[in-house]
Short mmCIF file of C-alpha atoms in Angstrom, two decimals:
data_model
loop_
_atom_site.label_atom_id
_atom_site.label_comp_id
_atom_site.label_asym_id
_atom_site.label_seq_id
_atom_site.Cartn_x
_atom_site.Cartn_y
_atom_site.Cartn_z
CA MET A 1 -6.43 13.68 -5.59
CA VAL A 2 -6.18 14.20 -1.84
CA SER A 3 -9.00 15.92 0.02
CA ASN A 4 -8.02 19.25 1.57
CA ASN A 5 -9.58 18.07 4.83
CA ARG A 6 -7.63 14.84 5.10
CA ARG A 7 -3.99 14.23 5.87
CA PRO A 8 -2.30 12.39 2.97
CA LEU A 9 -1.27 8.79 3.43
CA GLY A 10 2.30 7.52 3.10
CA VAL A 11 3.84 4.18 2.16
CA ARG A 12 4.94 1.20 4.25
CA VAL A 13 8.01 -0.56 2.85
CA VAL A 14 9.19 -4.03 3.88
CA VAL A 15 12.69 -5.22 2.98
CA ALA A 16 14.62 -8.25 4.18
CA LEU A 17 18.08 -6.72 4.46
CA ALA A 18 19.58 -3.50 5.81
CA CYS A 19 21.57 -3.09 2.57
CA GLU A 20 18.27 -3.17 0.62
CA ALA A 21 16.85 -0.56 2.97
CA ALA A 22 19.71 1.96 2.77
CA PRO A 23 18.87 3.62 -0.59
CA ILE A 24 15.16 3.87 0.29
CA VAL A 25 15.87 5.27 3.75
CA ALA A 26 18.14 7.88 2.17
CA ARG A 27 15.69 8.84 -0.60
CA TYR A 28 12.79 9.38 1.79
CA ARG A 29 14.93 10.91 4.53
CA MET A 30 13.98 8.38 7.16
CA ARG A 31 15.57 7.90 10.55
CA ARG A 32 15.65 4.84 12.72
CA MET A 33 12.89 4.91 15.31
CA ALA A 34 13.31 4.00 18.96
CA THR A 35 11.08 0.98 19.59
CA GLU A 36 11.09 -1.98 21.94
CA SER A 37 11.23 -4.38 18.98
CA PRO A 38 14.50 -5.96 17.80
CA LEU A 39 13.36 -5.04 14.26
CA SER A 40 14.85 -1.96 12.61
CA ILE A 41 12.00 0.50 11.96
CA TYR A 42 12.52 3.74 10.04
CA GLY A 43 10.21 6.72 9.57
CA ASP A 44 10.37 10.16 8.00
CA ALA A 45 9.99 13.45 9.87
CA ASP A 46 6.41 13.95 8.65
CA GLN A 47 5.37 10.50 9.92
CA LEU A 48 4.11 9.55 6.48
CA HIS A 49 6.56 6.94 5.21
CA TYR A 50 7.86 3.95 7.18
CA LEU A 51 10.17 1.03 6.50
CA VAL A 52 11.00 -2.17 8.35
CA VAL A 53 13.95 -4.53 7.90
CA SER A 54 12.30 -7.91 8.38
CA GLY A 55 15.12 -10.37 8.07
CA ILE A 56 15.12 -13.25 5.59
CA GLY A 57 12.23 -15.63 5.00
CA TYR A 58 8.46 -16.04 4.83
CA HIS A 59 7.75 -15.94 8.56
CA ALA A 60 10.10 -13.00 9.16
CA ALA A 61 8.31 -10.99 6.47
CA THR A 62 4.91 -11.93 7.88
CA MET A 63 5.73 -10.82 11.42
CA ALA A 64 7.55 -7.65 10.39
CA THR A 65 4.68 -6.54 8.14
CA ALA A 66 2.14 -7.00 10.92
CA TYR A 67 4.37 -5.19 13.41
CA LEU A 68 4.95 -2.25 11.07
CA ALA A 69 1.19 -1.89 10.54
CA GLY A 70 0.66 -1.53 14.26
CA VAL A 71 3.55 0.78 15.06
CA SER A 72 2.85 3.10 12.10
CA GLY A 73 -0.94 3.31 12.42
CA ALA A 74 -1.64 1.84 8.97
CA CYS A 75 -5.23 1.75 7.70
CA LYS A 76 -7.21 -0.13 5.04
CA SER A 77 -6.12 2.21 2.24
CA THR A 78 -2.43 2.43 3.25
CA ALA A 79 0.11 1.69 0.48
CA TRP A 80 2.40 -1.29 1.05
CA LEU A 81 5.52 -2.26 -0.93
CA ASN A 82 7.98 -5.13 -0.61
CA VAL A 83 11.34 -4.38 -2.23
CA GLY A 84 14.21 -6.82 -2.50
CA ILE A 85 16.58 -8.86 -4.63
CA ALA A 86 15.54 -12.06 -6.38
CA GLY A 87 17.13 -14.78 -8.43
CA GLY A 88 16.01 -15.46 -11.99
CA SER A 89 16.75 -17.52 -15.08
CA PRO A 90 19.18 -16.06 -17.66
CA GLY A 91 16.22 -14.45 -19.48
CA TYR A 92 16.10 -11.83 -16.71
CA PRO A 93 18.92 -9.27 -17.09
CA LEU A 94 20.95 -8.77 -13.93
CA GLY A 95 19.91 -5.56 -12.18
CA SER A 96 16.53 -5.35 -13.93
CA LEU A 97 13.42 -4.32 -11.98
CA TRP A 98 10.20 -6.37 -12.00
CA LEU A 99 6.77 -5.92 -10.46
CA ALA A 100 5.07 -9.11 -9.27
CA ASN A 101 1.87 -9.89 -11.20
CA LYS A 102 1.57 -13.29 -9.53
CA ILE A 103 3.08 -14.60 -6.29
CA VAL A 104 3.39 -18.35 -5.73
CA ASP A 105 4.23 -19.92 -2.38
CA THR A 106 5.99 -23.24 -2.94
CA HIS A 107 5.47 -24.56 0.60
CA ARG A 108 1.96 -23.30 1.37
CA PRO A 109 -1.22 -23.34 -0.75
CA ASN A 110 -1.03 -19.62 -1.48
CA ARG A 111 -1.42 -17.87 -4.82
CA PHE A 112 -1.73 -14.09 -5.03
CA TYR A 113 -2.50 -11.83 -7.97
CA PRO A 114 -1.62 -8.20 -7.21
CA ALA A 115 -3.61 -5.54 -9.07
CA LEU A 116 -1.16 -4.01 -11.54
CA LEU A 117 -0.55 -0.29 -11.35
CA PRO A 118 -0.90 2.09 -14.31
CA ASP A 119 2.39 2.33 -16.23
CA HIS A 120 3.76 -0.47 -14.10
CA GLY A 121 6.64 -1.44 -16.37
CA ALA A 122 7.89 -5.02 -16.57
CA SER A 123 5.99 -7.60 -14.52
CA THR A 124 6.40 -11.31 -13.87
CA THR A 125 5.66 -14.22 -11.53
CA VAL A 126 7.55 -14.31 -8.23
CA VAL A 127 7.96 -17.68 -6.51
CA THR A 128 8.65 -17.64 -2.76
CA VAL A 129 10.84 -20.48 -1.50
CA ASP A 130 12.17 -21.48 1.90
CA GLN A 131 15.70 -22.25 0.68
CA VAL A 132 18.03 -20.71 -1.89
CA GLU A 133 17.43 -22.04 -5.41
CA ASP A 134 20.47 -23.03 -7.48
CA LYS A 135 18.49 -22.99 -10.76
CA PRO A 136 15.43 -20.72 -10.82
CA GLY A 137 12.68 -21.92 -13.15
CA SER A 138 12.24 -20.31 -16.54
CA GLY A 139 9.82 -17.39 -16.60
CA THR A 140 9.82 -16.71 -12.86
CA LEU A 141 11.80 -14.88 -10.23
CA VAL A 142 12.63 -16.54 -6.92
CA ASP A 143 12.68 -14.86 -3.50
CA MET A 144 12.04 -15.77 0.14
CA GLU A 145 9.69 -13.03 1.41
CA ALA A 146 7.08 -11.96 -1.17
CA ALA A 147 4.37 -14.48 -0.25
CA GLY A 148 4.69 -13.85 3.50
CA PHE A 149 4.60 -10.11 2.96
CA TYR A 150 1.69 -10.16 0.53
CA ARG A 151 -0.45 -12.52 2.55
CA THR A 152 -0.17 -10.27 5.60
CA ALA A 153 -0.30 -6.86 3.91
CA SER A 154 -3.30 -7.76 1.74
CA GLY A 155 -5.15 -8.75 4.90
CA LEU A 156 -4.40 -5.35 6.41
CA ALA A 157 -5.05 -3.22 3.30
CA THR A 158 -7.00 -3.48 0.07
CA HIS A 159 -5.10 -5.46 -2.56
CA GLU A 160 -5.01 -2.44 -4.91
CA THR A 161 -2.45 -0.84 -2.60
CA VAL A 162 -0.12 -3.83 -2.04
CA GLN A 163 2.77 -4.52 -4.42
CA CYS A 164 6.10 -6.38 -4.63
CA LEU A 165 9.15 -5.13 -6.56
CA LYS A 166 12.16 -7.33 -7.23
CA VAL A 167 15.62 -6.53 -8.59
CA VAL A 168 17.39 -9.44 -10.29
CA SER A 169 20.61 -10.20 -8.40
CA ASP A 170 21.69 -13.56 -9.83
CA HIS A 171 20.84 -16.43 -12.16
CA GLY A 172 20.93 -19.09 -9.47
CA MET A 173 22.94 -19.69 -6.33
CA ASP A 174 24.12 -22.68 -4.36
CA ALA A 175 24.60 -22.90 -0.60
CA THR A 176 28.17 -21.54 -0.86
CA SER A 177 27.33 -18.57 -3.09
CA LYS A 178 27.07 -15.12 -1.63
CA ILE A 179 26.32 -11.63 -2.92
CA SER A 180 28.06 -8.86 -1.00
CA LYS A 181 26.07 -6.29 0.93
CA ALA A 182 27.67 -3.56 -1.17
CA LYS A 183 26.50 -5.28 -4.36
CA VAL A 184 22.94 -5.63 -3.06
CA GLN A 185 22.85 -1.97 -2.05
CA SER A 186 24.15 -0.90 -5.45
CA LEU A 187 21.49 -2.98 -7.23
CA ILE A 188 18.70 -1.32 -5.28
CA GLU A 189 20.31 2.11 -5.60
CA ALA A 190 20.46 1.77 -9.39
CA GLN A 191 16.71 1.16 -9.52
CA MET A 192 15.58 3.93 -7.18
CA THR A 193 13.98 5.85 -10.04
CA GLY A 194 11.73 2.90 -10.85
CA ILE A 195 11.07 2.21 -7.18
CA GLY A 196 10.14 5.86 -6.67
CA ILE A 197 7.74 5.78 -9.63
CA THR A 198 6.04 2.71 -8.18
CA ILE A 199 5.75 4.34 -4.75
CA ASP A 200 4.23 7.48 -6.31
CA SER A 201 1.70 5.39 -8.22
CA LEU A 202 0.85 3.43 -5.08
CA LEU A 203 0.37 6.66 -3.13
CA ASP A 204 -1.96 8.04 -5.82
CA GLN A 205 -4.02 4.86 -5.58
CA SER A 206 -3.95 4.85 -1.79
CA ASN A 207 -5.02 8.46 -1.38
CA THR A 208 -7.71 8.20 -4.06
CA LEU A 209 -9.26 5.24 -2.23
CA ALA A 210 -8.99 6.99 1.14
CA THR A 211 -10.81 10.03 -0.25
CA ARG A 212 -13.50 7.87 -1.84
CA TRP A 213 -14.08 5.91 1.37
CA ALA A 214 -13.99 8.89 3.70
CA ASP A 215 -17.23 10.29 5.12
CA PRO A 216 -18.30 13.41 3.19
CA PRO A 217 -18.14 16.84 4.87
CA TYR A 218 -20.76 17.38 7.62
CA PHE A 219 -21.79 13.71 7.72
CA ALA A 220 -20.67 13.26 11.33
CA ALA A 221 -22.36 16.46 12.50
CA LEU A 222 -25.66 15.80 10.72
CA SER A 223 -25.84 12.11 11.61
CA SER A 224 -25.32 12.91 15.30
CA GLU A 225 -28.21 15.39 15.44
CA GLN A 226 -30.88 12.71 15.20
CA HIS A 227 -31.17 8.95 15.27
CA TYR A 228 -30.78 7.38 11.83
CA THR A 229 -31.20 3.74 10.95
CA VAL A 230 -28.26 2.09 9.16
CA SER A 231 -30.14 2.47 5.88
CA GLN A 232 -30.90 6.14 6.50
CA ALA A 233 -27.30 6.87 7.49
CA GLN A 234 -26.10 5.33 4.25
CA GLN A 235 -28.67 7.41 2.34
CA LEU A 236 -27.39 10.55 4.08
CA ARG A 237 -23.80 9.65 3.23
CA LEU A 238 -24.65 9.18 -0.46
CA LEU A 239 -26.64 12.41 -0.61
CA LEU A 240 -23.81 14.40 0.94
CA GLN A 241 -21.32 12.82 -1.44
CA ARG A 242 -23.53 13.90 -4.37
CA TRP A 243 -23.78 17.41 -2.92
CA HIS A 244 -20.00 17.63 -2.53
CA ILE A 245 -19.53 16.65 -6.20
CA LEU A 246 -22.43 18.56 -7.80
CA LEU A 247 -22.56 21.65 -5.60
CA PRO A 248 -19.06 22.11 -4.18
CA HIS A 249 -19.49 25.87 -3.71
CA GLU A 250 -22.87 25.76 -1.95
CA ASP A 251 -23.08 25.48 1.84
CA VAL A 252 -25.17 22.44 2.68
CA LEU A 253 -25.73 23.56 6.27
CA SER A 254 -27.19 26.91 5.18
CA PHE A 255 -29.50 25.07 2.81
CA LEU A 256 -30.68 22.64 5.49
CA ASN A 257 -31.59 25.46 7.90
CA GLY A 258 -34.77 25.99 5.91
CA GLN A 259 -35.65 22.31 5.53
CA THR A 260 -38.05 20.28 7.67
CA THR A 261 -36.32 16.97 7.09
CA VAL A 262 -32.71 16.48 6.05
CA LEU A 263 -33.08 13.45 3.76
CA THR A 264 -36.16 14.71 1.92
CA GLY A 265 -34.75 18.21 1.52
CA LEU A 266 -31.43 16.98 0.12
CA THR A 267 -33.08 14.50 -2.21
CA LYS A 268 -35.49 17.03 -3.71
CA HIS A 269 -32.80 19.67 -4.16
CA LEU A 270 -30.29 17.30 -5.80
CA ASP A 271 -32.91 15.69 -8.07
CA ALA A 272 -34.36 19.05 -9.20
#
């Protein structure tokens, strides 16, 4: 639930390829933004949702994620999603959608365990490699960006709001193999319902956390009226949070007009 006093948060999407971006850009009515970066950055008219086309590979995903955070004003509770194609063993149906429950980096000592979303659907391990794999290992998907994205995004936001979604594009490729841009776009397009559900779930999580972490109403005004220690400021924050939950229809400022001390008055009234 989003507080009436706070602007809702949107999602930040990182994809490697423009053909992966196209269905998402269309669904969320984004337009390309004018920036000084060579990266393609897209945003919607309400300045809620943003997307960056990173290019292929770990380092490209890392840099693009960090850049998007800066240009879009992302915060600790912002939702982040990496979407892209991945190779898999024959046990993974072509075109199927998978949420990463573990991300393994084959060339760096990184292991990540994203917090699974409610009603997340199918999930699996995603292994990030630096070169195309001709025979993906059994029980895992293989990509080239997930680890770079997740390492960066989880440092910018809480891990509850960072996820990776992969669409199975092949069962192994060699250096001469190639999937057409049109095929990639169609694979992502076919899974836009599932991608949209994941984004909605991420946004619910993101906005719930933002509301929980936000200062309660009147905290800034009351804390500026007199000098509080760090401990007293935290006590005031907790008391106002309790008031907002227990007495949502009572005006705390009117009540405090008749009190000698703020902390004592709030405590006695709430504990009565």
